[in-house]
PDB file of C-alpha atoms in Angstrom:
ATOM      1  CA  LEU A   1     -53.908  -5.917 -38.521  1.00 35.00           C
ATOM      2  CA  THR A   2     -56.506  -3.830 -36.492  1.00 40.00           C
ATOM      3  CA  LEU A   3     -55.805  -6.015 -33.361  1.00 42.00           C
ATOM      4  CA  PHE A   4     -51.923  -5.828 -33.803  1.00 43.00           C
ATOM      5  CA  ARG A   5     -52.118  -1.966 -34.051  1.00 43.00           C
ATOM      6  CA  ALA A   6     -54.146  -1.968 -31.025  1.00 46.00           C
ATOM      7  CA  GLU A   7     -51.633  -4.106 -29.126  1.00 48.00           C
ATOM      8  CA  GLU A   8     -48.841  -1.831 -30.277  1.00 52.00           C
ATOM      9  CA  ASP A   9     -50.726   1.300 -28.810  1.00 61.00           C
ATOM     10  CA  VAL A  10     -50.671  -0.191 -25.198  1.00 79.00           C
ATOM     11  CA  ILE A  11     -48.714   1.956 -22.753  1.00 92.00           C
ATOM     12  CA  ALA A  12     -48.145   2.798 -19.481  1.00 95.00           C
ATOM     13  CA  ARG A  13     -47.080   6.204 -18.619  1.00 96.00           C
ATOM     14  CA  LEU A  14     -45.063   6.486 -15.378  1.00 96.00           C
ATOM     15  CA  LEU A  15     -45.054  10.017 -13.823  1.00 96.00           C
ATOM     16  CA  CYS A  16     -42.544  10.204 -11.060  1.00 95.00           C
ATOM     17  CA  ASP A  17     -42.474  13.110  -8.752  1.00 93.00           C
ATOM     18  CA  ALA A  18     -38.735  14.352  -8.541  1.00 91.00           C
ATOM     19  CA  SER A  19     -39.324  17.468  -6.193  1.00 90.00           C
ATOM     20  CA  ALA A  20     -37.173  18.223  -3.312  1.00 90.00           C
ATOM     21  CA  SER A  21     -39.565  16.895  -0.684  1.00 90.00           C
ATOM     22  CA  LEU A  22     -39.103  13.311  -1.961  1.00 93.00           C
ATOM     23  CA  ASP A  23     -35.597  13.565  -0.552  1.00 93.00           C
ATOM     24  CA  PHE A  24     -36.769  12.438   2.800  1.00 89.00           C
ATOM     25  CA  GLY A  25     -36.867   9.287   4.812  1.00 88.00           C
ATOM     26  CA  GLU A  26     -34.982   6.261   5.263  1.00 89.00           C
ATOM     27  CA  PRO A  27     -34.789   4.972   2.482  1.00 93.00           C
ATOM     28  CA  LYS A  28     -35.562   7.980   0.639  1.00 96.00           C
ATOM     29  CA  LYS A  29     -39.091   8.521  -0.635  1.00 96.00           C
ATOM     30  CA  LEU A  30     -37.621   8.862  -4.202  1.00 96.00           C
ATOM     31  CA  ASP A  31     -35.968   5.528  -3.836  1.00 97.00           C
ATOM     32  CA  VAL A  32     -39.104   3.838  -3.014  1.00 97.00           C
ATOM     33  CA  ALA A  33     -40.844   5.722  -5.893  1.00 97.00           C
ATOM     34  CA  ARG A  34     -38.013   4.578  -8.193  1.00 96.00           C
ATOM     35  CA  ARG A  35     -38.276   0.847  -7.157  1.00 97.00           C
ATOM     36  CA  MET A  36     -42.111   0.922  -7.483  1.00 98.00           C
ATOM     37  CA  ALA A  37     -41.837   2.433 -10.994  1.00 97.00           C
ATOM     38  CA  ALA A  38     -39.251  -0.014 -12.015  1.00 97.00           C
ATOM     39  CA  ALA A  39     -41.593  -2.827 -10.790  1.00 97.00           C
ATOM     40  CA  VAL A  40     -44.338  -1.596 -12.742  1.00 97.00           C
ATOM     41  CA  GLY A  41     -42.338  -0.892 -15.835  1.00 96.00           C
ATOM     42  CA  TYR A  42     -40.876  -4.262 -15.677  1.00 96.00           C
ATOM     43  CA  MET A  43     -44.444  -5.765 -15.402  1.00 95.00           C
ATOM     44  CA  THR A  44     -45.478  -3.817 -18.458  1.00 95.00           C
ATOM     45  CA  LEU A  45     -42.370  -4.622 -20.576  1.00 95.00           C
ATOM     46  CA  ALA A  46     -42.676  -8.240 -19.720  1.00 93.00           C
ATOM     47  CA  ARG A  47     -45.978  -8.283 -21.527  1.00 90.00           C
ATOM     48  CA  SER A  48     -44.310  -6.728 -24.570  1.00 89.00           C
ATOM     49  CA  GLU A  49     -46.144  -3.518 -23.994  1.00 92.00           C
ATOM     50  CA  ARG A  50     -44.476  -0.089 -23.762  1.00 94.00           C
ATOM     51  CA  ALA A  51     -43.382   2.042 -21.005  1.00 95.00           C
ATOM     52  CA  GLN A  52     -42.614   5.585 -20.909  1.00 95.00           C
ATOM     53  CA  LEU A  53     -40.969   7.563 -17.841  1.00 95.00           C
ATOM     54  CA  TYR A  54     -42.269  11.160 -17.085  1.00 94.00           C
ATOM     55  CA  VAL A  55     -40.563  13.318 -14.570  1.00 91.00           C
ATOM     56  CA  GLY A  56     -42.597  15.713 -12.579  1.00 82.00           C
ATOM     57  CA  GLY A  57     -40.827  18.567 -10.787  1.00 68.00           C
ATOM     58  CA  GLU A  58     -41.537  22.256 -10.800  1.00 61.00           C
ATOM     59  CA  GLY A  59     -43.640  22.426 -13.913  1.00 57.00           C
ATOM     60  CA  VAL A  60     -43.858  20.602 -17.250  1.00 60.00           C
ATOM     61  CA  ALA A  61     -42.986  16.645 -17.060  1.00 65.00           C
ATOM     62  CA  ALA A  62     -39.667  15.895 -18.745  1.00 66.00           C
ATOM     63  CA  GLU A  63     -40.469  12.791 -20.619  1.00 72.00           C
ATOM     64  CA  GLY A  64     -38.016   9.721 -21.201  1.00 75.00           C
ATOM     65  CA  ALA A  65     -38.140   8.034 -24.572  1.00 81.00           C
ATOM     66  CA  PRO A  66     -40.763   5.318 -24.688  1.00 89.00           C
ATOM     67  CA  CYS A  67     -39.424   1.528 -24.593  1.00 91.00           C
ATOM     68  CA  ARG A  68     -41.097  -1.905 -25.333  1.00 91.00           C
ATOM     69  CA  GLY A  69     -40.546  -5.504 -24.307  1.00 91.00           C
ATOM     70  CA  ARG A  70     -37.827  -6.900 -21.760  1.00 90.00           C
ATOM     71  CA  GLY A  71     -35.062  -5.380 -24.074  1.00 93.00           C
ATOM     72  CA  GLY A  72     -36.358  -1.878 -23.181  1.00 94.00           C
ATOM     73  CA  LEU A  73     -35.840  -2.473 -19.289  1.00 94.00           C
ATOM     74  CA  PRO A  74     -32.095  -1.406 -19.079  1.00 94.00           C
ATOM     75  CA  GLN A  75     -33.178   1.939 -20.681  1.00 93.00           C
ATOM     76  CA  LEU A  76     -36.138   2.582 -18.252  1.00 94.00           C
ATOM     77  CA  LEU A  77     -33.744   1.412 -15.224  1.00 95.00           C
ATOM     78  CA  ARG A  78     -30.978   4.004 -16.279  1.00 93.00           C
ATOM     79  CA  SER A  79     -33.733   6.790 -16.876  1.00 92.00           C
ATOM     80  CA  LEU A  80     -35.029   6.170 -13.297  1.00 94.00           C
ATOM     81  CA  ASP A  81     -31.444   5.826 -11.694  1.00 93.00           C
ATOM     82  CA  ALA A  82     -30.622   9.365 -13.114  1.00 91.00           C
ATOM     83  CA  LEU A  83     -33.501  10.954 -11.207  1.00 90.00           C
ATOM     84  CA  LYS A  84     -32.652  13.517  -8.444  1.00 90.00           C
ATOM     85  CA  ALA A  85     -35.123  14.880  -6.049  1.00 90.00           C
ATOM     86  CA  LYS A  86     -34.748  18.765  -6.408  1.00 87.00           C
ATOM     87  CA  GLY A  87     -36.970  21.810  -6.687  1.00 86.00           C
ATOM     88  CA  GLY A  88     -40.591  22.494  -6.219  1.00 83.00           C
ATOM     89  CA  THR A  89     -43.686  20.870  -7.135  1.00 79.00           C
ATOM     90  CA  ASN A  90     -46.342  21.581  -9.829  1.00 88.00           C
ATOM     91  CA  LEU A  91     -47.911  17.988  -9.839  1.00 92.00           C
ATOM     92  CA  THR A  92     -51.075  19.421 -11.266  1.00 92.00           C
ATOM     93  CA  ARG A  93     -49.274  20.943 -14.208  1.00 91.00           C
ATOM     94  CA  ALA A  94     -47.362  17.736 -14.734  1.00 92.00           C
ATOM     95  CA  ILE A  95     -50.207  15.507 -14.827  1.00 94.00           C
ATOM     96  CA  ASP A  96     -52.117  17.860 -17.350  1.00 94.00           C
ATOM     97  CA  ALA A  97     -48.957  18.041 -19.395  1.00 91.00           C
ATOM     98  CA  VAL A  98     -48.596  14.154 -19.727  1.00 93.00           C
ATOM     99  CA  VAL A  99     -52.485  14.014 -20.742  1.00 94.00           C
ATOM    100  CA  GLN A 100     -51.839  16.815 -23.236  1.00 92.00           C
ATOM    101  CA  ARG A 101     -48.825  14.738 -24.848  1.00 90.00           C
ATOM    102  CA  SER A 102     -50.592  11.619 -25.009  1.00 90.00           C
ATOM    103  CA  ALA A 103     -51.641  10.748 -28.523  1.00 87.00           C
ATOM    104  CA  ARG A 104     -53.792   7.983 -27.075  1.00 91.00           C
ATOM    105  CA  PRO A 105     -54.835   7.127 -23.460  1.00 94.00           C
ATOM    106  CA  GLY A 106     -53.207   4.321 -21.700  1.00 94.00           C
ATOM    107  CA  MET A 107     -52.461   3.592 -18.049  1.00 96.00           C
ATOM    108  CA  LEU A 108     -51.156   6.675 -16.173  1.00 97.00           C
ATOM    109  CA  VAL A 109     -49.124   5.880 -13.043  1.00 98.00           C
ATOM    110  CA  VAL A 110     -48.524   8.754 -10.675  1.00 97.00           C
ATOM    111  CA  LEU A 111     -45.874   8.075  -7.874  1.00 97.00           C
ATOM    112  CA  SER A 112     -45.580  11.147  -5.598  1.00 96.00           C
ATOM    113  CA  ASP A 113     -46.063  12.098  -1.687  1.00 95.00           C
ATOM    114  CA  PHE A 114     -48.604  14.527  -3.169  1.00 95.00           C
ATOM    115  CA  PHE A 115     -47.313  17.419  -1.171  1.00 90.00           C
ATOM    116  CA  ASP A 116     -48.678  19.729  -3.790  1.00 86.00           C
ATOM    117  CA  PRO A 117     -50.699  22.946  -3.018  1.00 78.00           C
ATOM    118  CA  GLY A 118     -52.491  22.730  -6.375  1.00 81.00           C
ATOM    119  CA  ALA A 119     -55.765  20.888  -7.357  1.00 90.00           C
ATOM    120  CA  VAL A 120     -54.116  17.704  -7.958  1.00 95.00           C
ATOM    121  CA  THR A 121     -57.450  15.522  -8.023  1.00 96.00           C
ATOM    122  CA  SER A 122     -58.989  17.831 -10.712  1.00 97.00           C
ATOM    123  CA  ALA A 123     -55.875  17.246 -12.892  1.00 96.00           C
ATOM    124  CA  LEU A 124     -56.517  13.547 -12.308  1.00 97.00           C
ATOM    125  CA  SER A 125     -60.210  13.624 -13.037  1.00 98.00           C
ATOM    126  CA  ARG A 126     -59.096  15.238 -16.408  1.00 97.00           C
ATOM    127  CA  ALA A 127     -56.964  12.519 -17.177  1.00 97.00           C
ATOM    128  CA  VAL A 128     -59.824  10.029 -16.317  1.00 97.00           C
ATOM    129  CA  SER A 129     -62.109  12.008 -18.525  1.00 97.00           C
ATOM    130  CA  ALA A 130     -59.354  11.776 -21.435  1.00 96.00           C
ATOM    131  CA  GLY A 131     -59.609   7.932 -21.165  1.00 96.00           C
ATOM    132  CA  HIS A 132     -56.611   7.232 -19.163  1.00 96.00           C
ATOM    133  CA  ASP A 133     -56.464   4.421 -16.565  1.00 97.00           C
ATOM    134  CA  VAL A 134     -55.183   6.163 -13.349  1.00 98.00           C
ATOM    135  CA  ALA A 135     -53.265   4.614 -10.589  1.00 98.00           C
ATOM    136  CA  LEU A 136     -51.749   6.502  -7.649  1.00 98.00           C
ATOM    137  CA  VAL A 137     -48.516   5.325  -5.651  1.00 98.00           C
ATOM    138  CA  HIS A 138     -48.678   7.704  -2.746  1.00 98.00           C
ATOM    139  CA  VAL A 139     -45.108   7.164  -1.192  1.00 97.00           C
ATOM    140  CA  VAL A 140     -44.868   8.170   2.517  1.00 96.00           C
ATOM    141  CA  ALA A 141     -42.272   7.953   5.195  1.00 94.00           C
ATOM    142  CA  PRO A 142     -43.181   6.719   8.522  1.00 92.00           C
ATOM    143  CA  GLU A 143     -42.057  10.128  10.413  1.00 88.00           C
ATOM    144  CA  GLU A 144     -44.906  11.732   8.251  1.00 87.00           C
ATOM    145  CA  ILE A 145     -47.600   9.494   9.514  1.00 87.00           C
ATOM    146  CA  GLN A 146     -46.485   9.620  13.124  1.00 80.00           C
ATOM    147  CA  PRO A 147     -44.354  12.596  13.940  1.00 74.00           C
ATOM    148  CA  ALA A 148     -42.102  12.102  16.715  1.00 68.00           C
ATOM    149  CA  PHE A 149     -40.869  15.744  17.168  1.00 62.00           C
ATOM    150  CA  GLU A 150     -41.243  17.831  20.316  1.00 59.00           C
ATOM    151  CA  GLY A 151     -40.044  21.232  21.123  1.00 50.00           C
ATOM    152  CA  ASP A 152     -39.403  24.621  19.281  1.00 47.00           C
ATOM    153  CA  PHE A 153     -38.010  24.363  15.860  1.00 45.00           C
ATOM    154  CA  GLU A 154     -37.048  26.249  12.793  1.00 43.00           C
ATOM    155  CA  LEU A 155     -37.984  24.219   9.724  1.00 44.00           C
ATOM    156  CA  GLU A 156     -36.736  24.763   6.301  1.00 43.00           C
ATOM    157  CA  ASP A 157     -39.200  24.001   3.244  1.00 45.00           C
ATOM    158  CA  ALA A 158     -37.420  21.458   1.191  1.00 49.00           C
ATOM    159  CA  GLU A 159     -38.807  22.797  -1.886  1.00 48.00           C
ATOM    160  CA  THR A 160     -38.928  26.660  -1.606  1.00 48.00           C
ATOM    161  CA  SER A 161     -36.139  27.148   1.323  1.00 48.00           C
ATOM    162  CA  ALA A 162     -38.640  29.279   3.346  1.00 50.00           C
ATOM    163  CA  LEU A 163     -37.962  28.966   7.090  1.00 46.00           C
ATOM    164  CA  VAL A 164     -40.843  28.692   9.580  1.00 51.00           C
ATOM    165  CA  GLU A 165     -40.516  28.552  13.301  1.00 52.00           C
ATOM    166  CA  VAL A 166     -42.883  26.212  14.843  1.00 56.00           C
ATOM    167  CA  THR A 167     -43.473  24.753  18.119  1.00 58.00           C
ATOM    168  CA  MET A 168     -44.156  21.169  18.225  1.00 61.00           C
ATOM    169  CA  ASP A 169     -46.578  20.277  21.056  1.00 65.00           C
ATOM    170  CA  ALA A 170     -49.575  17.996  21.341  1.00 73.00           C
ATOM    171  CA  ALA A 171     -51.901  20.459  19.596  1.00 75.00           C
ATOM    172  CA  ALA A 172     -49.501  21.013  16.773  1.00 72.00           C
ATOM    173  CA  ILE A 173     -48.855  17.341  16.230  1.00 77.00           C
ATOM    174  CA  GLU A 174     -52.689  16.621  16.363  1.00 80.00           C
ATOM    175  CA  ALA A 175     -53.344  19.308  13.765  1.00 81.00           C
ATOM    176  CA  TYR A 176     -50.502  17.916  11.484  1.00 79.00           C
ATOM    177  CA  THR A 177     -51.827  14.258  11.905  1.00 84.00           C
ATOM    178  CA  LEU A 178     -55.408  15.398  10.903  1.00 88.00           C
ATOM    179  CA  ARG A 179     -54.255  17.315   7.937  1.00 89.00           C
ATOM    180  CA  PHE A 180     -52.194  14.436   6.692  1.00 90.00           C
ATOM    181  CA  ALA A 181     -54.964  12.028   7.177  1.00 92.00           C
ATOM    182  CA  GLY A 182     -57.132  14.260   5.352  1.00 93.00           C
ATOM    183  CA  LEU A 183     -54.637  14.116   2.400  1.00 94.00           C
ATOM    184  CA  CYS A 184     -54.805  10.549   2.145  1.00 95.00           C
ATOM    185  CA  GLU A 185     -58.756  10.323   2.573  1.00 96.00           C
ATOM    186  CA  GLU A 186     -58.944  12.762  -0.130  1.00 96.00           C
ATOM    187  CA  LEU A 187     -56.794  10.728  -2.499  1.00 97.00           C
ATOM    188  CA  ARG A 188     -58.520   7.435  -1.394  1.00 97.00           C
ATOM    189  CA  GLY A 189     -61.898   8.942  -1.754  1.00 97.00           C
ATOM    190  CA  TRP A 190     -61.123  10.103  -5.275  1.00 97.00           C
ATOM    191  CA  ALA A 191     -59.896   6.798  -6.294  1.00 97.00           C
ATOM    192  CA  LYS A 192     -62.906   5.076  -5.000  1.00 97.00           C
ATOM    193  CA  LYS A 193     -65.208   7.438  -6.781  1.00 96.00           C
ATOM    194  CA  LEU A 194     -63.387   7.209 -10.113  1.00 96.00           C
ATOM    195  CA  GLY A 195     -62.612   3.783 -10.104  1.00 95.00           C
ATOM    196  CA  ALA A 196     -58.789   4.329  -9.938  1.00 97.00           C
ATOM    197  CA  THR A 197     -56.095   2.562  -7.875  1.00 97.00           C
ATOM    198  CA  TYR A 198     -54.718   4.200  -4.818  1.00 98.00           C
ATOM    199  CA  VAL A 199     -51.802   2.405  -3.098  1.00 98.00           C
ATOM    200  CA  ARG A 200     -50.184   4.000  -0.022  1.00 97.00           C
ATOM    201  CA  VAL A 201     -46.437   2.786   0.217  1.00 97.00           C
ATOM    202  CA  ARG A 202     -44.447   3.244   3.393  1.00 96.00           C
ATOM    203  CA  THR A 203     -40.672   3.661   2.921  1.00 96.00           C
ATOM    204  CA  ASP A 204     -40.211   0.780   5.651  1.00 94.00           C
ATOM    205  CA  GLU A 205     -42.321  -1.862   4.093  1.00 94.00           C
ATOM    206  CA  PRO A 206     -41.250  -4.627   1.953  1.00 95.00           C
ATOM    207  CA  LEU A 207     -41.642  -3.712  -1.801  1.00 95.00           C
ATOM    208  CA  ASP A 208     -43.379  -7.008  -2.823  1.00 95.00           C
ATOM    209  CA  GLU A 209     -46.354  -6.231  -0.588  1.00 96.00           C
ATOM    210  CA  ALA A 210     -47.110  -2.903  -2.193  1.00 97.00           C
ATOM    211  CA  VAL A 211     -46.678  -4.190  -5.513  1.00 97.00           C
ATOM    212  CA  ARG A 212     -49.114  -6.829  -4.686  1.00 97.00           C
ATOM    213  CA  ARG A 213     -51.561  -4.386  -3.754  1.00 97.00           C
ATOM    214  CA  PHE A 214     -50.858  -2.491  -6.871  1.00 97.00           C
ATOM    215  CA  VAL A 215     -51.509  -5.640  -8.983  1.00 96.00           C
ATOM    216  CA  ALA A 216     -54.563  -6.248  -7.141  1.00 95.00           C
ATOM    217  CA  ARG A 217     -55.800  -2.558  -8.019  1.00 96.00           C
ATOM    218  CA  SER A 218     -56.315  -1.900  -4.303  1.00 95.00           C
ATOM    219  CA  VAL A 219     -57.675   1.193  -2.708  1.00 95.00           C
ATOM    220  CA  ASP A 220     -55.802   1.388   0.430  1.00 89.00           C
TER     221      ASP A 220
END
């Protein structure tokens, strides 16, 4: 009886960032995040375990109902299909909210571009301390890795609508590239230190390659 009860408590919580910055790229970063979440959810449900979708946006994560087994896949896919990229980001608060709502620890998969000004790695460390097995799926567009812009631009923040005038010259591109690389290294270093998974998924790469690295518990 104890063994059966333990198996019933196995759950993968999928926290998918649905802030406005995910509405970028071709295909959109949100579309890639949804496909990765669907793949992880399918693998979970195929083992007759539970999967639950949480949506991270401007604040507290909104949760979908947990589902179990292969029969729960349509429900999960419908929930993922309904996601829309909008609003700001407070991924730190969303991670903390998922942990607080979790009666028991399980696998916590965070799918995001991690463009968040908050102390995200601190929230992730709190999740690990609470007993969660954390996996990060970092969704990025090729243009974010190697921007090809040049000249003067007025840019609008997708999440705050703030306008910023910038000159994209060699120095500005180098500064951005270093900052972006720093974000990736911070997440990678955190994963190595805490024994977590970190998979960086480009929107233009085949999904099966990213899923393979996820299953292998890689640190990209």
